[in-house]
Amino acid sequence: MNAHGLDPLESDGIDVLQVNVGKLCNQTCRHCHVDAGPDRRESMSRETAEAIIRVLSESTIGILDITGGAPEMNPNFRWLVEQARQLGRHVIDRCNLTILVTKGYETLPGFLAEHQVEVVASLPCYSEENCDSQRGDGVFQKSIQALRQLNELGYGQPNGTLSLALVYNPVGPSLPPSQAQLEADYRRELREQYDLQFSKLYTITNLPISRFLDDLLQTGQYASYMQTLVESFNPQAAAGVMCRSMLSVDWQGRLYDCDFNQMLELPLTSETAKTIFDLDLAVLAKRRIVTGRHCFGCTAGAGSGCQGSFVS
Ligand code: SF4
Ligand code: SF4
């Protein structure tokens, strides 16, 4: 980083407020960096959700990116979406797809379409076997069912306004393949086998934290995976990491540089603000970012972030 003029790594404005509303999820995926699942009870309160909307209304931050867990399971999810849309902000729902076909959530796809919410959906493979090995038995077929519903509502259609992005992450300890090439493969396979469409594909590198780290350690692959990431360090990717243009909020309103730092409980360096209740956006827009060895996941190869790879 030093050799490339990137030390210390600093933010360059805040375009995205990424809000993790809690760890409750209807799935328990093998590589989950949140360690989410049906037994988790961490869940954002209305008071914290109101503080988020207050910050949005007093700023020019254009994007509210809602994640979890399964964010739709939070009782304040719909309220957050409605309020942010009333403020004219772009809203992203990081969706696991299966929640859309879960009992009690039948009206969710229609709600997302009505409010023009961008859906960013995990689908780690177009092969049922690979997908289910990472996310659990039956997940692939439910995901296909959910994608069909979204397509019927207008999501992912060419020239349509409802954006449906799919997210790929490697099943094993390797870097993702070329995003453009894989997108072409996904398009072909999903169209030919299931008559499904989507807007774009994001490839995301697995960061060596949480359940994926446990998996690496248990299988003796941690050192070799770290070596791969370090040897693939790309200064162009390092210059474009997502933490430079976003701020991450946890279910209690605490602030972080990104969702990964949030899971590692690495708070901001800033002396002025640690929570959504007392933040100073002007100061945070030019803050020093807290980095660690997990960051090699974002800086490897074509780069990796919540919008996929970003270096051609
Ligand atoms: S990866 Fe996503 S869908 Fe899977 S357990 Fe974690 S939060 Fe839930
Ligand atoms: S893991 Fe590191 S490099 Fe990646 S977004 Fe977070 S702070 Fe930035």
mmCIF file of C-alpha atoms and ligand atoms in Angstrom:
data_model
loop_
_atom_site.group_PDB
_atom_site.id
_atom_site.type_symbol
_atom_site.label_atom_id
_atom_site.label_comp_id
_atom_site.label_asym_id
_atom_site.label_seq_id
_atom_site.Cartn_x
_atom_site.Cartn_y
_atom_site.Cartn_z
ATOM 1 C CA MET A 1 0.000 0.000 0.000
ATOM 2 C CA ASN A 2 2.866 2.273 0.875
ATOM 3 C CA ALA A 3 4.633 1.657 -2.433
ATOM 4 C CA HIS A 4 1.467 2.663 -4.279
ATOM 5 C CA GLY A 5 0.692 5.835 -2.325
ATOM 6 C CA LEU A 6 -2.241 4.212 -0.506
ATOM 7 C CA ASP A 7 -0.892 4.220 3.031
ATOM 8 C CA PRO A 8 -2.813 5.200 5.047
ATOM 9 C CA LEU A 9 -5.968 4.122 3.251
ATOM 10 C CA GLU A 10 -8.484 6.963 3.459
ATOM 11 C CA SER A 11 -12.129 7.397 2.520
ATOM 12 C CA ASP A 12 -13.102 9.673 -0.305
ATOM 13 C CA GLY A 13 -16.699 10.636 0.520
ATOM 14 C CA ILE A 14 -19.758 8.584 1.484
ATOM 15 C CA ASP A 15 -21.986 7.500 -1.395
ATOM 16 C CA VAL A 16 -23.513 4.457 0.292
ATOM 17 C CA LEU A 17 -24.936 3.881 3.756
ATOM 18 C CA GLN A 18 -24.884 0.122 4.242
ATOM 19 C CA VAL A 19 -27.092 -0.980 7.084
ATOM 20 C CA ASN A 20 -26.910 -4.439 8.602
ATOM 21 C CA VAL A 21 -30.263 -4.814 10.354
ATOM 22 C CA GLY A 22 -29.315 -8.010 12.200
ATOM 23 C CA LYS A 23 -28.124 -11.597 12.131
ATOM 24 C CA LEU A 24 -31.480 -13.362 11.934
ATOM 25 C CA CYS A 25 -31.700 -15.477 8.776
ATOM 26 C CA ASN A 26 -33.788 -18.380 7.488
ATOM 27 C CA GLN A 27 -30.570 -20.066 6.244
ATOM 28 C CA THR A 28 -27.217 -21.130 7.729
ATOM 29 C CA CYS A 29 -24.801 -21.053 4.788
ATOM 30 C CA ARG A 30 -21.367 -22.624 5.140
ATOM 31 C CA HIS A 31 -19.466 -19.478 4.164
ATOM 32 C CA CYS A 32 -21.607 -16.867 5.885
ATOM 33 C CA HIS A 33 -19.399 -14.008 7.081
ATOM 34 C CA VAL A 34 -22.166 -12.813 9.420
ATOM 35 C CA ASP A 35 -22.566 -16.151 11.184
ATOM 36 C CA ALA A 36 -26.288 -15.643 10.635
ATOM 37 C CA GLY A 37 -29.067 -18.140 11.234
ATOM 38 C CA PRO A 38 -32.576 -18.784 12.560
ATOM 39 C CA ASP A 39 -31.446 -18.741 16.209
ATOM 40 C CA ARG A 40 -29.769 -15.317 16.127
ATOM 41 C CA ARG A 41 -31.666 -12.619 18.006
ATOM 42 C CA GLU A 42 -29.686 -9.484 17.063
ATOM 43 C CA SER A 43 -32.208 -7.202 15.351
ATOM 44 C CA MET A 44 -32.305 -3.459 14.679
ATOM 45 C CA SER A 45 -34.869 -1.465 16.700
ATOM 46 C CA ARG A 46 -37.211 1.216 15.328
ATOM 47 C CA GLU A 47 -35.253 3.861 17.249
ATOM 48 C CA THR A 48 -32.048 2.957 15.359
ATOM 49 C CA ALA A 49 -33.924 2.731 12.046
ATOM 50 C CA GLU A 50 -35.297 6.240 12.685
ATOM 51 C CA ALA A 51 -31.762 7.548 13.304
ATOM 52 C CA ILE A 52 -30.700 6.089 9.958
ATOM 53 C CA ILE A 53 -33.537 7.829 8.135
ATOM 54 C CA ARG A 54 -32.702 11.077 9.956
ATOM 55 C CA VAL A 55 -29.076 10.864 8.765
ATOM 56 C CA LEU A 56 -30.202 10.137 5.202
ATOM 57 C CA SER A 57 -32.598 13.078 5.222
ATOM 58 C CA GLU A 58 -29.863 15.446 6.450
ATOM 59 C CA SER A 59 -27.251 14.279 3.921
ATOM 60 C CA THR A 60 -26.735 13.782 0.214
ATOM 61 C CA ILE A 61 -25.970 10.059 0.565
ATOM 62 C CA GLY A 62 -27.748 8.582 -2.434
ATOM 63 C CA ILE A 63 -27.892 4.861 -1.649
ATOM 64 C CA LEU A 64 -29.316 2.895 1.279
ATOM 65 C CA ASP A 65 -27.959 -0.665 1.058
ATOM 66 C CA ILE A 66 -29.830 -2.998 3.437
ATOM 67 C CA THR A 67 -28.253 -6.282 4.466
ATOM 68 C CA GLY A 68 -28.369 -8.899 7.242
ATOM 69 C CA GLY A 69 -28.967 -11.880 7.950
ATOM 70 C CA ALA A 70 -32.079 -11.941 5.876
ATOM 71 C CA PRO A 71 -32.861 -8.209 6.205
ATOM 72 C CA GLU A 72 -36.504 -8.726 5.253
ATOM 73 C CA MET A 73 -37.041 -10.618 8.547
ATOM 74 C CA ASN A 74 -36.428 -7.436 10.540
ATOM 75 C CA PRO A 75 -39.787 -5.916 11.611
ATOM 76 C CA ASN A 76 -38.582 -2.454 10.502
ATOM 77 C CA PHE A 77 -37.432 -3.502 7.039
ATOM 78 C CA ARG A 78 -40.481 -2.274 5.131
ATOM 79 C CA TRP A 79 -40.589 0.965 7.102
ATOM 80 C CA LEU A 80 -36.937 1.658 6.291
ATOM 81 C CA VAL A 81 -37.540 1.028 2.587
ATOM 82 C CA GLU A 82 -40.643 3.228 2.473
ATOM 83 C CA GLN A 83 -38.961 6.121 4.285
ATOM 84 C CA ALA A 84 -35.793 6.009 2.180
ATOM 85 C CA ARG A 85 -37.802 5.858 -1.040
ATOM 86 C CA GLN A 86 -39.903 8.835 0.092
ATOM 87 C CA LEU A 87 -36.604 10.710 0.442
ATOM 88 C CA GLY A 88 -35.824 9.736 -3.152
ATOM 89 C CA ARG A 89 -32.918 7.453 -2.255
ATOM 90 C CA HIS A 90 -31.930 4.363 -4.200
ATOM 91 C CA VAL A 91 -32.552 1.299 -2.020
ATOM 92 C CA ILE A 92 -30.773 -2.055 -2.320
ATOM 93 C CA ASP A 93 -32.055 -5.227 -0.686
ATOM 94 C CA ARG A 94 -29.356 -7.890 -0.254
ATOM 95 C CA CYS A 95 -31.653 -10.853 -0.530
ATOM 96 C CA ASN A 96 -31.013 -14.585 -0.143
ATOM 97 C CA LEU A 97 -33.947 -15.365 -2.514
ATOM 98 C CA THR A 98 -35.387 -18.199 -0.391
ATOM 99 C CA ILE A 99 -37.008 -15.681 1.970
ATOM 100 C CA LEU A 100 -39.194 -14.568 -0.962
ATOM 101 C CA VAL A 101 -40.846 -17.993 -1.074
ATOM 102 C CA THR A 102 -40.996 -18.533 2.691
ATOM 103 C CA LYS A 103 -44.384 -18.756 4.421
ATOM 104 C CA GLY A 104 -45.385 -15.379 5.799
ATOM 105 C CA TYR A 105 -43.376 -13.401 3.236
ATOM 106 C CA GLU A 106 -45.603 -13.948 0.197
ATOM 107 C CA THR A 107 -46.218 -10.212 -0.327
ATOM 108 C CA LEU A 108 -42.517 -9.329 -0.222
ATOM 109 C CA PRO A 109 -41.693 -9.575 -3.964
ATOM 110 C CA GLY A 110 -44.619 -7.270 -4.793
ATOM 111 C CA PHE A 111 -43.545 -4.819 -2.085
ATOM 112 C CA LEU A 112 -39.990 -4.662 -3.465
ATOM 113 C CA ALA A 113 -41.254 -4.068 -7.007
ATOM 114 C CA GLU A 114 -43.753 -1.430 -5.896
ATOM 115 C CA HIS A 115 -40.983 0.542 -4.177
ATOM 116 C CA GLN A 116 -38.486 0.086 -7.018
ATOM 117 C CA VAL A 117 -35.980 -1.623 -4.721
ATOM 118 C CA GLU A 118 -32.886 -3.048 -6.398
ATOM 119 C CA VAL A 119 -32.530 -6.721 -5.496
ATOM 120 C CA VAL A 120 -29.016 -8.103 -5.088
ATOM 121 C CA ALA A 121 -29.458 -11.828 -4.676
ATOM 122 C CA SER A 122 -27.055 -14.602 -3.703
ATOM 123 C CA LEU A 123 -26.838 -17.465 -6.171
ATOM 124 C CA PRO A 124 -23.350 -18.961 -5.789
ATOM 125 C CA CYS A 125 -23.762 -21.283 -8.764
ATOM 126 C CA TYR A 126 -26.167 -22.183 -11.567
ATOM 127 C CA SER A 127 -25.566 -25.835 -10.673
ATOM 128 C CA GLU A 128 -27.965 -27.199 -8.048
ATOM 129 C CA GLU A 129 -25.323 -29.427 -6.482
ATOM 130 C CA ASN A 130 -22.743 -26.658 -5.963
ATOM 131 C CA CYS A 131 -25.315 -24.178 -4.723
ATOM 132 C CA ASP A 132 -26.854 -26.579 -2.207
ATOM 133 C CA SER A 133 -23.435 -27.712 -0.935
ATOM 134 C CA GLN A 134 -22.717 -24.125 0.132
ATOM 135 C CA ARG A 135 -26.189 -22.904 1.149
ATOM 136 C CA GLY A 136 -28.124 -26.014 2.215
ATOM 137 C CA ASP A 137 -30.378 -28.691 0.729
ATOM 138 C CA GLY A 138 -33.248 -27.380 -1.353
ATOM 139 C CA VAL A 139 -31.952 -23.809 -1.517
ATOM 140 C CA PHE A 140 -31.314 -23.895 -5.262
ATOM 141 C CA GLN A 141 -34.837 -24.923 -6.252
ATOM 142 C CA LYS A 142 -36.379 -22.308 -3.925
ATOM 143 C CA SER A 143 -34.025 -19.699 -5.395
ATOM 144 C CA ILE A 144 -35.188 -20.588 -8.926
ATOM 145 C CA GLN A 145 -38.807 -20.256 -7.782
ATOM 146 C CA ALA A 146 -38.041 -16.810 -6.282
ATOM 147 C CA LEU A 147 -36.210 -15.656 -9.420
ATOM 148 C CA ARG A 148 -39.227 -16.681 -11.510
ATOM 149 C CA GLN A 149 -41.487 -14.545 -9.316
ATOM 150 C CA LEU A 150 -39.121 -11.585 -9.614
ATOM 151 C CA ASN A 151 -38.964 -11.959 -13.413
ATOM 152 C CA GLU A 152 -42.777 -12.045 -13.570
ATOM 153 C CA LEU A 153 -42.868 -8.749 -11.649
ATOM 154 C CA GLY A 154 -40.492 -7.187 -14.190
ATOM 155 C CA TYR A 155 -37.171 -7.692 -12.386
ATOM 156 C CA GLY A 156 -34.118 -8.400 -14.548
ATOM 157 C CA GLN A 157 -35.852 -7.685 -17.853
ATOM 158 C CA PRO A 158 -33.790 -6.110 -20.632
ATOM 159 C CA ASN A 159 -34.480 -2.335 -20.709
ATOM 160 C CA GLY A 160 -36.612 -2.672 -17.543
ATOM 161 C CA THR A 161 -36.286 -0.412 -14.503
ATOM 162 C CA LEU A 162 -36.251 -3.143 -11.837
ATOM 163 C CA SER A 163 -32.661 -4.256 -11.329
ATOM 164 C CA LEU A 164 -31.877 -7.825 -10.304
ATOM 165 C CA ALA A 165 -28.193 -8.551 -9.662
ATOM 166 C CA LEU A 166 -26.969 -12.041 -8.830
ATOM 167 C CA VAL A 167 -23.991 -12.657 -6.568
ATOM 168 C CA TYR A 168 -21.461 -15.428 -7.123
ATOM 169 C CA ASN A 169 -18.813 -16.413 -4.616
ATOM 170 C CA PRO A 170 -16.433 -19.361 -5.011
ATOM 171 C CA VAL A 171 -17.420 -22.608 -3.329
ATOM 172 C CA GLY A 172 -13.780 -23.336 -2.384
ATOM 173 C CA PRO A 173 -10.604 -21.422 -1.451
ATOM 174 C CA SER A 174 -9.912 -19.754 -4.800
ATOM 175 C CA LEU A 175 -10.385 -16.386 -6.457
ATOM 176 C CA PRO A 176 -13.534 -15.891 -8.539
ATOM 177 C CA PRO A 177 -13.187 -16.283 -12.309
ATOM 178 C CA SER A 178 -13.666 -13.356 -14.712
ATOM 179 C CA GLN A 179 -16.935 -11.582 -13.884
ATOM 180 C CA ALA A 180 -17.783 -10.900 -17.543
ATOM 181 C CA GLN A 181 -17.165 -14.498 -18.599
ATOM 182 C CA LEU A 182 -19.098 -15.939 -15.677
ATOM 183 C CA GLU A 183 -21.997 -13.541 -16.300
ATOM 184 C CA ALA A 184 -22.223 -14.889 -19.864
ATOM 185 C CA ASP A 185 -22.258 -18.468 -18.500
ATOM 186 C CA TYR A 186 -24.961 -17.650 -15.925
ATOM 187 C CA ARG A 187 -27.063 -15.928 -18.590
ATOM 188 C CA ARG A 188 -26.846 -18.899 -20.934
ATOM 189 C CA GLU A 189 -27.506 -21.569 -18.294
ATOM 190 C CA LEU A 190 -30.346 -19.781 -16.500
ATOM 191 C CA ARG A 191 -32.046 -18.923 -19.792
ATOM 192 C CA GLU A 192 -31.684 -22.353 -21.374
ATOM 193 C CA GLN A 193 -32.497 -24.418 -18.304
ATOM 194 C CA TYR A 194 -35.018 -22.251 -16.459
ATOM 195 C CA ASP A 195 -36.024 -19.421 -18.828
ATOM 196 C CA LEU A 196 -34.799 -16.847 -16.273
ATOM 197 C CA GLN A 197 -33.274 -13.397 -16.749
ATOM 198 C CA PHE A 198 -31.228 -11.072 -14.560
ATOM 199 C CA SER A 199 -29.600 -7.650 -14.929
ATOM 200 C CA LYS A 200 -25.971 -8.310 -13.952
ATOM 201 C CA LEU A 201 -23.681 -10.655 -12.060
ATOM 202 C CA TYR A 202 -21.289 -9.708 -9.258
ATOM 203 C CA THR A 203 -18.379 -11.973 -8.385
ATOM 204 C CA ILE A 204 -17.266 -11.640 -4.764
ATOM 205 C CA THR A 205 -14.129 -13.089 -3.159
ATOM 206 C CA ASN A 206 -14.618 -14.973 0.109
ATOM 207 C CA LEU A 207 -12.871 -13.086 2.890
ATOM 208 C CA PRO A 208 -11.021 -15.225 5.436
ATOM 209 C CA ILE A 209 -13.294 -14.438 8.368
ATOM 210 C CA SER A 210 -16.115 -16.074 10.337
ATOM 211 C CA ARG A 211 -17.493 -19.403 8.986
ATOM 212 C CA PHE A 212 -15.278 -19.358 5.904
ATOM 213 C CA LEU A 213 -12.208 -18.911 8.112
ATOM 214 C CA ASP A 214 -13.354 -21.822 10.313
ATOM 215 C CA ASP A 215 -13.712 -23.930 7.178
ATOM 216 C CA LEU A 216 -10.206 -22.974 5.971
ATOM 217 C CA LEU A 217 -8.677 -23.798 9.342
ATOM 218 C CA GLN A 218 -10.515 -27.104 9.675
ATOM 219 C CA THR A 219 -9.409 -28.220 6.219
ATOM 220 C CA GLY A 220 -5.817 -26.968 6.609
ATOM 221 C CA GLN A 221 -6.159 -24.510 3.730
ATOM 222 C CA TYR A 222 -5.825 -21.192 5.560
ATOM 223 C CA ALA A 223 -2.124 -20.552 4.814
ATOM 224 C CA SER A 224 -2.386 -21.420 1.128
ATOM 225 C CA TYR A 225 -5.528 -19.287 0.673
ATOM 226 C CA MET A 226 -3.858 -16.281 2.354
ATOM 227 C CA GLN A 227 -0.826 -16.836 0.139
ATOM 228 C CA THR A 228 -3.071 -16.772 -2.950
ATOM 229 C CA LEU A 229 -4.695 -13.522 -1.817
ATOM 230 C CA VAL A 230 -1.400 -11.830 -0.945
ATOM 231 C CA GLU A 231 0.297 -12.879 -4.177
ATOM 232 C CA SER A 232 -2.714 -11.581 -6.141
ATOM 233 C CA PHE A 233 -2.523 -8.105 -4.562
ATOM 234 C CA ASN A 234 -3.501 -5.562 -7.212
ATOM 235 C CA PRO A 235 -2.836 -1.861 -6.476
ATOM 236 C CA GLN A 236 -5.661 -0.828 -8.834
ATOM 237 C CA ALA A 237 -8.062 -2.961 -6.819
ATOM 238 C CA ALA A 238 -6.658 -1.540 -3.567
ATOM 239 C CA ALA A 239 -7.326 1.991 -4.786
ATOM 240 C CA GLY A 240 -10.978 1.142 -5.493
ATOM 241 C CA VAL A 241 -12.015 -0.783 -2.372
ATOM 242 C CA MET A 242 -15.599 -0.086 -1.358
ATOM 243 C CA CYS A 243 -14.811 1.209 2.143
ATOM 244 C CA ARG A 244 -13.478 4.396 0.509
ATOM 245 C CA SER A 245 -17.000 5.431 -0.457
ATOM 246 C CA MET A 246 -19.288 3.847 2.118
ATOM 247 C CA LEU A 247 -20.165 3.739 5.784
ATOM 248 C CA SER A 248 -21.457 0.609 7.500
ATOM 249 C CA VAL A 249 -23.957 0.574 10.389
ATOM 250 C CA ASP A 250 -24.714 -2.408 12.620
ATOM 251 C CA TRP A 251 -28.027 -3.410 14.198
ATOM 252 C CA GLN A 252 -27.271 -1.282 17.279
ATOM 253 C CA GLY A 253 -26.274 1.775 15.245
ATOM 254 C CA ARG A 254 -22.496 1.397 15.659
ATOM 255 C CA LEU A 255 -20.368 2.543 12.718
ATOM 256 C CA TYR A 256 -17.701 0.682 10.743
ATOM 257 C CA ASP A 257 -15.750 1.047 7.507
ATOM 258 C CA CYS A 258 -17.465 -1.984 5.962
ATOM 259 C CA ASP A 259 -19.599 -5.016 6.784
ATOM 260 C CA PHE A 260 -16.478 -7.191 7.184
ATOM 261 C CA ASN A 261 -14.935 -4.860 9.758
ATOM 262 C CA GLN A 262 -18.323 -4.850 11.439
ATOM 263 C CA MET A 263 -18.274 -8.656 11.771
ATOM 264 C CA LEU A 264 -14.712 -8.475 13.138
ATOM 265 C CA GLU A 265 -15.817 -5.725 15.550
ATOM 266 C CA LEU A 266 -13.127 -3.347 14.258
ATOM 267 C CA PRO A 267 -14.612 0.089 15.011
ATOM 268 C CA LEU A 268 -13.838 3.329 13.172
ATOM 269 C CA THR A 269 -10.609 5.132 13.992
ATOM 270 C CA SER A 270 -12.475 8.428 14.106
ATOM 271 C CA GLU A 271 -12.481 10.192 17.455
ATOM 272 C CA THR A 272 -15.634 12.112 16.616
ATOM 273 C CA ALA A 273 -18.286 9.518 15.963
ATOM 274 C CA LYS A 274 -18.842 5.887 16.747
ATOM 275 C CA THR A 275 -22.607 5.562 16.251
ATOM 276 C CA ILE A 276 -25.370 6.667 13.897
ATOM 277 C CA PHE A 277 -26.767 8.785 16.762
ATOM 278 C CA ASP A 278 -23.812 11.194 16.993
ATOM 279 C CA LEU A 279 -21.990 11.070 13.683
ATOM 280 C CA ASP A 280 -20.287 13.936 11.894
ATOM 281 C CA LEU A 281 -20.491 13.118 8.183
ATOM 282 C CA ALA A 282 -18.001 15.794 7.143
ATOM 283 C CA VAL A 283 -15.329 14.219 9.351
ATOM 284 C CA LEU A 284 -16.246 10.635 8.420
ATOM 285 C CA ALA A 285 -16.104 11.406 4.700
ATOM 286 C CA LYS A 286 -12.330 11.899 5.094
ATOM 287 C CA ARG A 287 -11.488 9.257 7.665
ATOM 288 C CA ARG A 288 -8.630 6.823 7.914
ATOM 289 C CA ILE A 289 -9.825 3.270 7.230
ATOM 290 C CA VAL A 290 -9.080 0.394 9.598
ATOM 291 C CA THR A 291 -7.442 -2.447 7.653
ATOM 292 C CA GLY A 292 -6.308 -5.968 8.465
ATOM 293 C CA ARG A 293 -5.186 -9.142 6.751
ATOM 294 C CA HIS A 294 -8.789 -9.892 5.686
ATOM 295 C CA CYS A 295 -8.518 -6.849 3.363
ATOM 296 C CA PHE A 296 -6.314 -8.900 1.021
ATOM 297 C CA GLY A 297 -9.630 -10.466 -0.073
ATOM 298 C CA CYS A 298 -10.793 -7.100 -1.463
ATOM 299 C CA THR A 299 -7.478 -6.194 -3.106
ATOM 300 C CA ALA A 300 -6.776 -9.495 -4.893
ATOM 301 C CA GLY A 301 -7.040 -9.906 -8.658
ATOM 302 C CA ALA A 302 -9.900 -7.923 -10.184
ATOM 303 C CA GLY A 303 -10.864 -6.585 -6.752
ATOM 304 C CA SER A 304 -13.956 -7.471 -4.762
ATOM 305 C CA GLY A 305 -16.718 -5.583 -3.013
ATOM 306 C CA CYS A 306 -20.475 -5.548 -2.607
ATOM 307 C CA GLN A 307 -20.792 -4.506 -6.284
ATOM 308 C CA GLY A 308 -18.565 -7.364 -7.431
ATOM 309 C CA SER A 309 -15.198 -7.021 -9.106
ATOM 310 C CA PHE A 310 -14.282 -3.587 -10.385
ATOM 311 C CA VAL A 311 -10.944 -3.829 -12.248
ATOM 312 C CA SER A 312 -11.043 -5.094 -15.820
HETATM 313 S S1 SF4 B 1 -24.868 -16.053 3.703
HETATM 314 FE FE1 SF4 B 1 -26.735 -14.816 3.670
HETATM 315 S S2 SF4 B 1 -28.396 -16.299 3.431
HETATM 316 FE FE2 SF4 B 1 -26.591 -17.430 4.095
HETATM 317 S S3 SF4 B 1 -26.745 -17.542 6.350
HETATM 318 FE FE3 SF4 B 1 -25.491 -15.745 5.838
HETATM 319 S S4 SF4 B 1 -26.928 -14.037 5.783
HETATM 320 FE FE4 SF4 B 1 -28.148 -15.933 5.643
HETATM 321 S S1 SF4 B 2 -12.347 -5.614 4.182
HETATM 322 FE FE1 SF4 B 2 -10.774 -4.006 4.258
HETATM 323 S S2 SF4 B 2 -10.421 -3.383 2.133
HETATM 324 FE FE2 SF4 B 2 -12.332 -4.579 2.188
HETATM 325 S S3 SF4 B 2 -13.929 -3.036 2.355
HETATM 326 FE FE3 SF4 B 2 -13.400 -3.675 4.439
HETATM 327 S S4 SF4 B 2 -11.812 -2.274 5.191
HETATM 328 FE FE4 SF4 B 2 -11.988 -2.032 2.966
#
